[in-house]
Amino acid sequence: AEAVLEQCVQRCNEIKKATLAALNEKVRVREEEEQNTLAMEAAQADLSEASKRIEEEAKRRDALDEQILEAKRKLEEASGGSEGRRLELRRLEEELMMEGAMLEEMKQKLRGEIQKRKDQEGGLKREMAKLKSERVDIETHQNTLQEEARRLRDEKEAAEKRTKQRTVEIERLKRLHESLDKKEPMLEKEEARLKQQLSEREGRSEARNSNIIALRAEVEALQGDIGSCRGSLD
């Protein structure tokens, strides 16, 4: 019983260590989930900022287009205009082309950045799904450990109960043995007394048997005398 109790205690300690490790892993998974959530929120904020920048650049380009169109319109209204205006128009067209190229390059960069952010967001979502699955596995394992701990605790309580019962029984047997040890001299004396009484009774019984035999002999002799007397009378 002590060996079983020791095994139960050792197993309970192992389960406590495993449960503590599972709780630490659960805390780590929760921290990673919080970090991933913050990263996703930051990525969404970056996407929103990039979208705003694209809209602002598009508005800026539209404004430049309006300026160029206005310049062309004024140039046409000038009926042929001057060489300076044509140069100014050409300069504006070149600036517009440069701005358009820069805007297109910026759009490409922003598209790449958006795609990169989307890929990161997808990776974060997959990582969060994996972490959720790991958390479910950890909770399942923790429940299994708790059930095992409850079972071992019940076994430990049952073993302790059996040990207590056996201890009580051993104490009772010890007391009984001590009582018998104390009563043994008295029992020996009583046995000797009974043997002596039996011996005396056997002696008296033998004497009685001898008396009975003698009486039977006397009776038989008397019966013989009576028979002789009857014969004489006849």
Coordinates of N, CA and C in Angstrom, one line a residue:
A1 N 0.8 -1.2 0.0 CA 0.0 0.0 0.0 C 0.9 1.3 0.0
E2 N 2.0 1.2 0.8 CA 2.9 2.4 0.8 C 3.5 2.6 -0.6
A3 N 3.9 1.5 -1.2 CA 4.5 1.6 -2.6 C 3.5 2.2 -3.6
V4 N 2.2 1.7 -3.5 CA 1.2 2.3 -4.4 C 1.0 3.7 -4.1
L5 N 1.0 4.1 -2.8 CA 0.8 5.5 -2.4 C 1.9 6.3 -2.9
E6 N 3.2 5.8 -2.8 CA 4.3 6.5 -3.3 C 4.3 6.7 -4.8
Q7 N 3.8 5.7 -5.5 CA 3.7 5.8 -7.0 C 2.6 6.9 -7.3
C8 N 1.5 6.9 -6.6 CA 0.5 7.9 -6.8 C 1.0 9.3 -6.6
V9 N 1.8 9.5 -5.5 CA 2.3 10.8 -5.2 C 3.3 11.2 -6.4
Q10 N 4.1 10.3 -6.8 CA 5.1 10.6 -7.9 C 4.4 10.9 -9.2
R11 N 3.3 10.1 -9.5 CA 2.5 10.4 -10.7 C 1.8 11.7 -10.6
C12 N 1.3 12.1 -9.4 CA 0.7 13.4 -9.3 C 1.7 14.5 -9.5
N13 N 2.9 14.4 -9.0 CA 3.9 15.4 -9.2 C 4.2 15.5 -10.7
E14 N 4.3 14.4 -11.4 CA 4.6 14.5 -12.8 C 3.4 15.2 -13.6
I15 N 2.2 14.9 -13.1 CA 1.1 15.5 -13.8 C 1.1 17.0 -13.5
K16 N 1.5 17.4 -12.3 CA 1.5 18.8 -11.9 C 2.6 19.5 -12.8
K17 N 3.7 18.9 -13.0 CA 4.8 19.5 -13.9 C 4.2 19.6 -15.3
A18 N 3.6 18.5 -15.8 CA 3.1 18.6 -17.2 C 2.0 19.7 -17.3
T19 N 1.1 19.8 -16.3 CA 0.1 20.8 -16.3 C 0.7 22.2 -16.3
L20 N 1.7 22.4 -15.5 CA 2.4 23.7 -15.5 C 3.0 24.0 -16.8
A21 N 3.6 23.0 -17.5 CA 4.2 23.2 -18.8 C 3.1 23.6 -19.8
A22 N 2.0 22.9 -19.7 CA 0.9 23.2 -20.7 C 0.3 24.6 -20.4
L23 N 0.3 25.0 -19.2 CA -0.2 26.4 -18.9 C 0.8 27.4 -19.4
N24 N 2.1 27.2 -19.3 CA 3.1 28.1 -19.8 C 3.0 28.1 -21.3
E25 N 2.8 27.0 -22.0 CA 2.6 27.0 -23.4 C 1.4 27.7 -23.8
K26 N 0.3 27.6 -23.1 CA -0.9 28.3 -23.3 C -0.7 29.8 -23.3
V27 N 0.0 30.2 -22.2 CA 0.3 31.7 -22.1 C 1.2 32.2 -23.3
R28 N 2.1 31.3 -23.7 CA 3.0 31.7 -24.9 C 2.1 31.8 -26.1
V29 N 1.2 30.9 -26.3 CA 0.4 30.9 -27.5 C -0.5 32.2 -27.5
R30 N -1.0 32.5 -26.3 CA -1.9 33.7 -26.2 C -1.1 35.0 -26.5
E31 N 0.2 35.0 -26.0 CA 1.0 36.2 -26.2 C 1.3 36.3 -27.7
E32 N 1.6 35.2 -28.4 CA 1.8 35.2 -29.8 C 0.5 35.7 -30.6
E33 N -0.6 35.2 -30.1 CA -1.9 35.7 -30.8 C -2.0 37.2 -30.6
E34 N -1.7 37.7 -29.4 CA -1.8 39.1 -29.2 C -0.9 39.9 -30.1
Q35 N 0.4 39.4 -30.2 CA 1.4 40.0 -31.1 C 0.9 40.0 -32.6
N36 N 0.4 38.8 -33.0 CA -0.1 38.7 -34.4 C -1.3 39.6 -34.6
T37 N -2.2 39.8 -33.6 CA -3.3 40.7 -33.8 C -2.8 42.1 -33.9
L38 N -1.8 42.5 -33.1 CA -1.2 43.9 -33.2 C -0.6 44.0 -34.6
A39 N 0.1 43.0 -35.1 CA 0.8 43.1 -36.4 C -0.3 43.2 -37.5
M40 N -1.4 42.5 -37.4 CA -2.4 42.6 -38.4 C -3.1 44.0 -38.4
E41 N -3.3 44.5 -37.2 CA -3.8 45.9 -37.1 C -2.9 46.9 -37.7
A42 N -1.6 46.7 -37.4 CA -0.6 47.6 -38.0 C -0.6 47.5 -39.5
A43 N -0.7 46.3 -40.0 CA -0.7 46.1 -41.5 C -1.9 46.7 -42.1
Q44 N -3.1 46.6 -41.4 CA -4.3 47.2 -42.0 C -4.2 48.7 -41.9
A45 N -3.5 49.3 -40.9 CA -3.3 50.7 -40.8 C -2.4 51.2 -42.0
D46 N -1.3 50.4 -42.2 CA -0.4 50.7 -43.3 C -1.2 50.7 -44.7
L47 N -2.0 49.7 -44.8 CA -2.8 49.6 -46.1 C -3.7 50.8 -46.3
S48 N -4.4 51.2 -45.2 CA -5.2 52.3 -45.2 C -4.4 53.6 -45.6
E49 N -3.2 53.7 -45.0 CA -2.4 54.9 -45.3 C -1.9 54.9 -46.7
A50 N -1.6 53.7 -47.2 CA -1.2 53.6 -48.6 C -2.3 53.9 -49.6
S51 N -3.5 53.5 -49.2 CA -4.7 53.8 -50.1 C -4.9 55.3 -50.1
K52 N -4.8 55.9 -48.9 CA -4.9 57.4 -48.9 C -3.9 58.1 -49.7
R53 N -2.6 57.6 -49.7 CA -1.6 58.2 -50.5 C -1.9 58.1 -51.9
I54 N -2.4 56.9 -52.3 CA -2.7 56.7 -53.8 C -3.8 57.7 -54.2
E55 N -4.8 57.8 -53.3 CA -5.9 58.8 -53.6 C -5.4 60.2 -53.7
E56 N -4.5 60.6 -52.8 CA -4.0 61.9 -52.8 C -3.1 62.2 -54.1
E57 N -2.3 61.2 -54.5 CA -1.5 61.3 -55.7 C -2.4 61.4 -56.9
A58 N -3.5 60.6 -56.9 CA -4.4 60.6 -58.1 C -5.1 62.0 -58.2
K59 N -5.5 62.6 -57.0 CA -6.1 63.9 -57.0 C -5.0 64.9 -57.5
R60 N -3.8 64.8 -57.1 CA -2.7 65.7 -57.5 C -2.5 65.6 -59.0
R61 N -2.5 64.4 -59.5 CA -2.4 64.2 -61.0 C -3.6 64.8 -61.7
D62 N -4.8 64.6 -61.2 CA -5.9 65.2 -61.8 C -5.8 66.7 -61.8
A63 N -5.3 67.3 -60.7 CA -5.1 68.7 -60.7 C -4.1 69.2 -61.7
L64 N -3.0 68.5 -61.9 CA -2.0 68.8 -62.9 C -2.6 68.7 -64.3
D65 N -3.4 67.7 -64.5 CA -4.1 67.5 -65.8 C -5.0 68.7 -66.1
E66 N -5.7 69.2 -65.1 CA -6.6 70.3 -65.2 C -5.7 71.6 -65.6
Q67 N -4.6 71.7 -64.9 CA -3.7 72.9 -65.2 C -3.2 72.8 -66.6
I68 N -2.8 71.7 -67.1 CA -2.3 71.5 -68.5 C -3.5 71.8 -69.5
L69 N -4.6 71.3 -69.2 CA -5.8 71.6 -70.1 C -6.1 73.0 -70.1
E70 N -6.0 73.7 -68.9 CA -6.3 75.1 -68.9 C -5.2 75.9 -69.6
A71 N -4.0 75.4 -69.5 CA -2.9 76.1 -70.3 C -3.1 75.9 -71.8
K72 N -3.5 74.7 -72.2 CA -3.7 74.5 -73.6 C -4.9 75.3 -74.1
R73 N -5.9 75.4 -73.3 CA -7.0 76.2 -73.7 C -6.7 77.7 -73.9
K74 N -5.9 78.2 -72.9 CA -5.5 79.6 -73.0 C -4.6 79.8 -74.2
L75 N -3.7 78.8 -74.5 CA -2.8 78.9 -75.7 C -3.6 78.9 -77.0
E76 N -4.6 78.1 -77.0 CA -5.5 78.1 -78.2 C -6.2 79.4 -78.4
E77 N -6.6 80.0 -77.2 CA -7.4 81.2 -77.3 C -6.4 82.4 -77.7
A78 N -5.2 82.2 -77.6 CA -4.2 83.3 -78.0 C -4.0 83.4 -79.5
S79 N -4.7 82.5 -80.3 CA -4.7 82.6 -81.7 C -3.2 82.4 -82.2
G80 N -2.7 81.3 -82.0 CA -1.4 81.0 -82.4 C -0.4 81.3 -81.3
G81 N -0.7 82.2 -80.4 CA 0.2 82.5 -79.2 C 1.6 82.8 -79.6
S82 N 2.4 82.8 -78.5 CA 3.8 83.2 -78.7 C 4.7 82.0 -78.4
E83 N 5.9 82.1 -78.8 CA 6.9 81.0 -78.6 C 7.1 80.7 -77.1
G84 N 7.0 81.8 -76.3 CA 7.2 81.5 -74.9 C 6.1 80.7 -74.3
R85 N 4.9 80.9 -74.8 CA 3.8 80.1 -74.2 C 3.9 78.7 -74.7
R86 N 4.4 78.5 -76.0 CA 4.6 77.1 -76.4 C 5.7 76.4 -75.6
L87 N 6.7 77.1 -75.3 CA 7.8 76.5 -74.5 C 7.2 76.2 -73.1
E88 N 6.4 77.1 -72.6 CA 5.8 76.9 -71.2 C 4.9 75.7 -71.3
L89 N 4.1 75.6 -72.4 CA 3.3 74.4 -72.5 C 4.1 73.1 -72.6
R90 N 5.2 73.2 -73.4 CA 6.0 72.0 -73.5 C 6.6 71.6 -72.2
R91 N 7.0 72.7 -71.4 CA 7.6 72.4 -70.1 C 6.6 71.8 -69.2
L92 N 5.4 72.3 -69.3 CA 4.3 71.7 -68.4 C 4.0 70.3 -68.8
E93 N 4.0 70.0 -70.2 CA 3.8 68.7 -70.6 C 4.9 67.7 -70.1
E94 N 6.1 68.2 -70.2 CA 7.2 67.4 -69.7 C 7.1 67.1 -68.2
E95 N 6.8 68.2 -67.5 CA 6.6 68.0 -66.0 C 5.4 67.0 -65.7
L96 N 4.4 67.2 -66.6 CA 3.3 66.2 -66.4 C 3.7 64.8 -66.7
M97 N 4.5 64.6 -67.7 CA 4.9 63.3 -68.0 C 5.8 62.7 -66.9
M98 N 6.7 63.6 -66.4 CA 7.6 63.2 -65.3 C 6.8 62.8 -64.0
E99 N 5.8 63.7 -63.8 CA 4.9 63.5 -62.6 C 4.1 62.2 -62.8
G100 N 3.7 62.0 -64.1 CA 2.9 60.7 -64.4 C 3.8 59.5 -64.2
A101 N 5.1 59.6 -64.7 CA 6.0 58.5 -64.5 C 6.3 58.2 -63.0
M102 N 6.5 59.3 -62.3 CA 6.8 59.2 -60.8 C 5.5 58.6 -60.1
L103 N 4.3 59.1 -60.6 CA 3.1 58.6 -59.9 C 2.9 57.1 -60.3
E104 N 3.2 56.7 -61.5 CA 3.1 55.3 -61.9 C 4.0 54.4 -61.1
E105 N 5.3 55.0 -61.0 CA 6.3 54.2 -60.2 C 5.8 54.1 -58.8
M106 N 5.3 55.2 -58.2 CA 4.8 55.1 -56.9 C 3.6 54.2 -56.7
K107 N 2.7 54.2 -57.8 CA 1.6 53.2 -57.7 C 2.1 51.8 -57.7
Q108 N 3.1 51.5 -58.6 CA 3.7 50.2 -58.6 C 4.3 49.8 -57.3
K109 N 5.0 50.7 -56.7 CA 5.6 50.4 -55.4 C 4.5 50.2 -54.3
L110 N 3.5 51.0 -54.4 CA 2.4 50.9 -53.4 C 1.6 49.6 -53.6
R111 N 1.4 49.2 -55.0 CA 0.8 47.9 -55.2 C 1.6 46.8 -54.7
G112 N 2.9 46.9 -54.9 CA 3.8 45.8 -54.4 C 3.7 45.8 -52.8
E113 N 3.7 47.0 -52.2 CA 3.7 47.0 -50.8 C 2.3 46.5 -50.3
I114 N 1.2 46.8 -51.0 CA -0.1 46.3 -50.6 C -0.1 44.8 -50.7
Q115 N 0.4 44.3 -51.9 CA 0.5 42.8 -52.0 C 1.3 42.1 -51.0
K116 N 2.4 42.8 -50.6 CA 3.3 42.3 -49.6 C 2.5 42.2 -48.2
R117 N 1.8 43.3 -48.0 CA 1.0 43.4 -46.7 C -0.1 42.3 -46.7
K118 N -0.7 42.1 -47.9 CA -1.7 41.1 -48.0 C -1.1 39.7 -47.7
D119 N 0.1 39.5 -48.3 CA 0.7 38.2 -48.1 C 1.1 38.0 -46.6
Q120 N 1.6 39.1 -46.0 CA 1.9 39.0 -44.6 C 0.6 38.7 -43.8
E121 N -0.5 39.4 -44.2 CA -1.7 39.2 -43.5 C -2.2 37.8 -43.6
G122 N -2.1 37.2 -44.8 CA -2.4 35.8 -45.0 C -1.6 34.9 -44.2
G123 N -0.3 35.2 -44.1 CA 0.6 34.4 -43.3 C 0.2 34.5 -41.8
L124 N -0.1 35.7 -41.4 CA -0.5 35.9 -40.0 C -1.8 35.2 -39.7
K125 N -2.7 35.2 -40.7 CA -4.0 34.4 -40.5 C -3.7 32.9 -40.3
R126 N -2.8 32.4 -41.2 CA -2.5 31.0 -41.1 C -1.8 30.7 -39.8
E127 N -0.9 31.6 -39.4 CA -0.2 31.4 -38.1 C -1.2 31.4 -37.0
M128 N -2.2 32.3 -37.0 CA -3.2 32.4 -36.0 C -4.0 31.1 -35.9
A129 N -4.4 30.6 -37.2 CA -5.2 29.4 -37.2 C -4.4 28.2 -36.6
K130 N -3.1 28.2 -36.9 CA -2.2 27.2 -36.4 C -2.1 27.3 -34.8
L131 N -2.0 28.5 -34.4 CA -1.9 28.8 -32.9 C -3.2 28.4 -32.2
K132 N -4.4 28.7 -32.9 CA -5.6 28.2 -32.3 C -5.7 26.7 -32.2
S133 N -5.3 26.0 -33.3 CA -5.3 24.6 -33.3 C -4.4 24.1 -32.2
E134 N -3.2 24.7 -32.0 CA -2.3 24.3 -30.9 C -2.9 24.5 -29.6
R135 N -3.7 25.7 -29.5 CA -4.3 25.9 -28.2 C -5.4 24.9 -27.9
V136 N -6.1 24.5 -28.9 CA -7.1 23.4 -28.7 C -6.5 22.1 -28.3
D137 N -5.3 21.8 -28.9 CA -4.6 20.6 -28.5 C -4.1 20.7 -27.1
I138 N -3.6 21.9 -26.7 CA -3.1 22.1 -25.4 C -4.2 21.9 -24.4
E139 N -5.4 22.6 -24.7 CA -6.5 22.5 -23.8 C -7.0 21.0 -23.6
T140 N -7.0 20.3 -24.8 CA -7.4 18.9 -24.7 C -6.4 18.1 -23.9
H141 N -5.1 18.3 -24.1 CA -4.1 17.6 -23.3 C -4.2 18.0 -21.8
Q142 N -4.5 19.3 -21.6 CA -4.7 19.7 -20.2 C -5.9 19.0 -19.5
N143 N -7.0 18.9 -20.3 CA -8.2 18.2 -19.7 C -7.8 16.8 -19.4
T144 N -7.1 16.1 -20.4 CA -6.7 14.7 -20.1 C -5.8 14.6 -18.9
L145 N -4.9 15.6 -18.7 CA -4.0 15.6 -17.5 C -4.9 15.8 -16.2
Q146 N -5.8 16.7 -16.3 CA -6.7 16.9 -15.2 C -7.5 15.6 -14.8
E147 N -8.0 14.9 -15.9 CA -8.8 13.7 -15.6 C -7.8 12.7 -15.0
E148 N -6.6 12.6 -15.5 CA -5.6 11.6 -15.0 C -5.3 12.0 -13.5
A149 N -5.1 13.3 -13.3 CA -4.8 13.7 -11.9 C -6.0 13.4 -11.0
R150 N -7.2 13.6 -11.4 CA -8.4 13.2 -10.6 C -8.4 11.7 -10.3
R151 N -8.1 10.9 -11.4 CA -8.1 9.5 -11.2 C -7.1 9.0 -10.2
L152 N -5.9 9.6 -10.4 CA -4.8 9.3 -9.4 C -5.1 9.7 -8.0
R153 N -5.7 10.9 -7.9 CA -6.1 11.4 -6.6 C -7.1 10.5 -5.9
D154 N -8.1 10.0 -6.7 CA -9.0 9.0 -6.2 C -8.3 7.7 -5.8
E155 N -7.4 7.3 -6.6 CA -6.6 6.1 -6.3 C -5.8 6.3 -5.0
K156 N -5.2 7.5 -4.9 CA -4.4 7.8 -3.7 C -5.3 7.8 -2.5
E157 N -6.5 8.4 -2.6 CA -7.4 8.5 -1.4 C -7.9 7.0 -1.0
A158 N -8.1 6.2 -2.1 CA -8.6 4.8 -1.8 C -7.4 4.1 -1.1
A159 N -6.2 4.3 -1.6 CA -5.0 3.6 -1.0 C -4.8 4.1 0.4
E160 N -5.0 5.4 0.7 CA -4.8 5.9 2.0 C -5.9 5.3 2.9
K161 N -7.1 5.2 2.4 CA -8.2 4.6 3.1 C -8.0 3.2 3.5
R162 N -7.5 2.4 2.5 CA -7.1 1.0 2.7 C -6.0 0.9 3.7
T163 N -5.0 1.8 3.6 CA -3.9 1.8 4.6 C -4.4 2.1 6.0
K164 N -5.3 3.0 6.1 CA -5.8 3.3 7.5 C -6.6 2.1 8.0
Q165 N -7.4 1.5 7.1 CA -8.2 0.3 7.6 C -7.2 -0.8 8.0
R166 N -6.2 -1.0 7.2 CA -5.2 -2.1 7.6 C -4.5 -1.7 8.9
T167 N -4.2 -0.4 9.1 CA -3.5 0.0 10.3 C -4.4 -0.2 11.5
V168 N -5.7 0.1 11.3 CA -6.7 -0.1 12.4 C -6.8 -1.6 12.7
E169 N -6.8 -2.5 11.7 CA -6.9 -3.9 11.8 C -5.6 -4.4 12.5
I170 N -4.5 -3.9 12.1 CA -3.2 -4.3 12.8 C -3.2 -4.0 14.2
E171 N -3.6 -2.7 14.5 CA -3.7 -2.3 15.9 C -4.7 -3.2 16.7
R172 N -5.8 -3.6 16.1 CA -6.8 -4.4 16.8 C -6.1 -5.8 17.1
L173 N -5.4 -6.3 16.1 CA -4.8 -7.6 16.3 C -3.7 -7.6 17.3
K174 N -3.0 -6.4 17.3 CA -1.9 -6.3 18.3 C -2.5 -6.3 19.7
R175 N -3.6 -5.5 19.9 CA -4.3 -5.5 21.2 C -4.8 -6.9 21.6
L176 N -5.4 -7.6 20.6 CA -5.9 -8.9 20.9 C -4.7 -9.8 21.3
H177 N -3.6 -9.7 20.6 CA -2.4 -10.5 20.9 C -1.9 -10.2 22.3
E178 N -1.8 -8.9 22.6 CA -1.4 -8.5 24.0 C -2.4 -9.0 25.0
S179 N -3.7 -9.0 24.7 CA -4.7 -9.5 25.7 C -4.5 -11.0 25.9
L180 N -4.2 -11.7 24.7 CA -4.0 -13.1 24.8 C -2.7 -13.5 25.6
D181 N -1.7 -12.6 25.4 CA -0.5 -12.8 26.2 C -0.7 -12.6 27.7
K182 N -1.5 -11.7 28.0 CA -1.8 -11.4 29.4 C -2.7 -12.6 30.0
K183 N -3.6 -13.1 29.2 CA -4.5 -14.1 29.6 C -3.9 -15.5 29.6
E184 N -2.8 -15.7 28.9 CA -2.2 -17.0 28.7 C -1.9 -17.7 30.1
P185 N -1.2 -17.0 31.1 CA -1.0 -17.6 32.3 C -2.2 -18.1 33.0
M186 N -3.3 -17.3 33.0 CA -4.5 -17.6 33.6 C -5.1 -18.9 32.9
L187 N -5.0 -18.9 31.5 CA -5.6 -20.0 30.8 C -4.8 -21.3 31.1
E188 N -3.5 -21.1 31.3 CA -2.7 -22.3 31.6 C -3.1 -22.9 33.0
K189 N -3.3 -21.9 34.0 CA -3.7 -22.3 35.3 C -5.1 -23.0 35.2
E190 N -6.0 -22.4 34.4 CA -7.3 -23.0 34.3 C -7.3 -24.4 33.6
E191 N -6.4 -24.5 32.7 CA -6.2 -25.8 32.0 C -5.7 -26.8 33.0
A192 N -4.7 -26.4 33.8 CA -4.1 -27.4 34.8 C -5.2 -27.8 35.8
R193 N -6.0 -26.8 36.2 CA -7.1 -27.1 37.2 C -8.1 -28.0 36.6
L194 N -8.5 -27.8 35.3 CA -9.5 -28.7 34.6 C -8.9 -30.1 34.5
K195 N -7.6 -30.1 34.1 CA -7.0 -31.5 34.0 C -7.0 -32.2 35.3
Q196 N -6.7 -31.5 36.4 CA -6.7 -32.1 37.7 C -8.1 -32.6 38.1
Q197 N -9.1 -31.7 37.8 CA -10.5 -32.1 38.1 C -10.9 -33.4 37.3
L198 N -10.4 -33.4 36.0 CA -10.7 -34.5 35.1 C -10.0 -35.8 35.7
S199 N -8.8 -35.6 36.1 CA -8.1 -36.8 36.7 C -8.8 -37.3 37.9
E200 N -9.2 -36.3 38.8 CA -10.0 -36.7 40.0 C -11.3 -37.4 39.7
R201 N -12.0 -36.9 38.7 CA -13.2 -37.5 38.3 C -13.0 -38.9 37.7
E202 N -11.9 -39.0 36.9 CA -11.6 -40.3 36.3 C -11.3 -41.3 37.5
G203 N -10.6 -40.8 38.5 CA -10.3 -41.7 39.7 C -11.5 -42.2 40.4
R204 N -12.4 -41.2 40.6 CA -13.7 -41.5 41.3 C -14.5 -42.4 40.4
S205 N -14.5 -42.2 39.1 CA -15.2 -43.1 38.2 C -14.7 -44.5 38.2
E206 N -13.4 -44.7 38.3 CA -12.8 -46.0 38.4 C -13.2 -46.7 39.7
A207 N -13.2 -45.9 40.8 CA -13.6 -46.5 42.1 C -15.1 -46.9 42.0
R208 N -15.9 -46.0 41.4 CA -17.3 -46.4 41.2 C -17.5 -47.6 40.4
N209 N -16.7 -47.7 39.4 CA -16.8 -48.9 38.5 C -16.5 -50.2 39.3
S210 N -15.4 -50.0 40.1 CA -15.0 -51.2 41.0 C -16.1 -51.6 41.9
N211 N -16.7 -50.6 42.6 CA -17.9 -50.8 43.5 C -19.0 -51.5 42.8
I212 N -19.3 -51.0 41.5 CA -20.4 -51.6 40.8 C -20.1 -53.0 40.4
I213 N -18.9 -53.3 40.1 CA -18.5 -54.7 39.8 C -18.7 -55.6 41.0
A214 N -18.3 -55.1 42.2 CA -18.4 -55.9 43.4 C -19.9 -56.1 43.8
L215 N -20.7 -55.0 43.6 CA -22.1 -55.1 43.9 C -22.8 -56.1 42.9
R216 N -22.3 -56.1 41.6 CA -22.9 -57.0 40.7 C -22.6 -58.5 41.1
A217 N -21.3 -58.6 41.6 CA -20.9 -60.0 42.1 C -21.8 -60.4 43.3
E218 N -22.0 -59.5 44.2 CA -22.8 -59.8 45.4 C -24.2 -60.1 44.9
V219 N -24.8 -59.3 44.0 CA -26.1 -59.6 43.5 C -26.2 -61.0 42.9
E220 N -25.2 -61.3 42.1 CA -25.2 -62.6 41.4 C -25.1 -63.7 42.5
A221 N -24.3 -63.5 43.5 CA -24.2 -64.5 44.6 C -25.5 -64.7 45.3
L222 N -26.2 -63.5 45.6 CA -27.5 -63.5 46.3 C -28.5 -64.3 45.4
Q223 N -28.5 -64.0 44.1 CA -29.4 -64.6 43.2 C -29.1 -66.2 43.2
G224 N -27.9 -66.5 43.3 CA -27.5 -68.0 43.4 C -28.1 -68.6 44.7
D225 N -27.9 -67.9 45.8 CA -28.4 -68.4 47.1 C -29.9 -68.5 47.0
I226 N -30.6 -67.4 46.4 CA -32.1 -67.5 46.3 C -32.5 -68.7 45.5
G227 N -31.7 -69.0 44.4 CA -32.1 -70.1 43.6 C -31.9 -71.4 44.3
S228 N -30.9 -71.5 45.2 CA -30.7 -72.7 46.0 C -31.8 -72.9 47.0
C229 N -32.2 -71.8 47.6 CA -33.3 -71.8 48.6 C -34.5 -72.3 47.9
R230 N -34.8 -71.8 46.8 CA -36.0 -72.2 46.0 C -36.0 -73.7 45.7
G231 N -34.8 -74.1 45.4 CA -34.7 -75.6 45.1 C -34.9 -76.4 46.3
S232 N -34.4 -76.0 47.4 CA -34.6 -76.7 48.6 C -36.1 -76.7 49.0
L233 N -36.8 -75.6 48.9 CA -38.2 -75.5 49.2 C -39.0 -76.4 48.3
D234 N -38.6 -76.5 47.1 CA -39.4 -77.4 46.2 C -39.2 -78.9 46.6

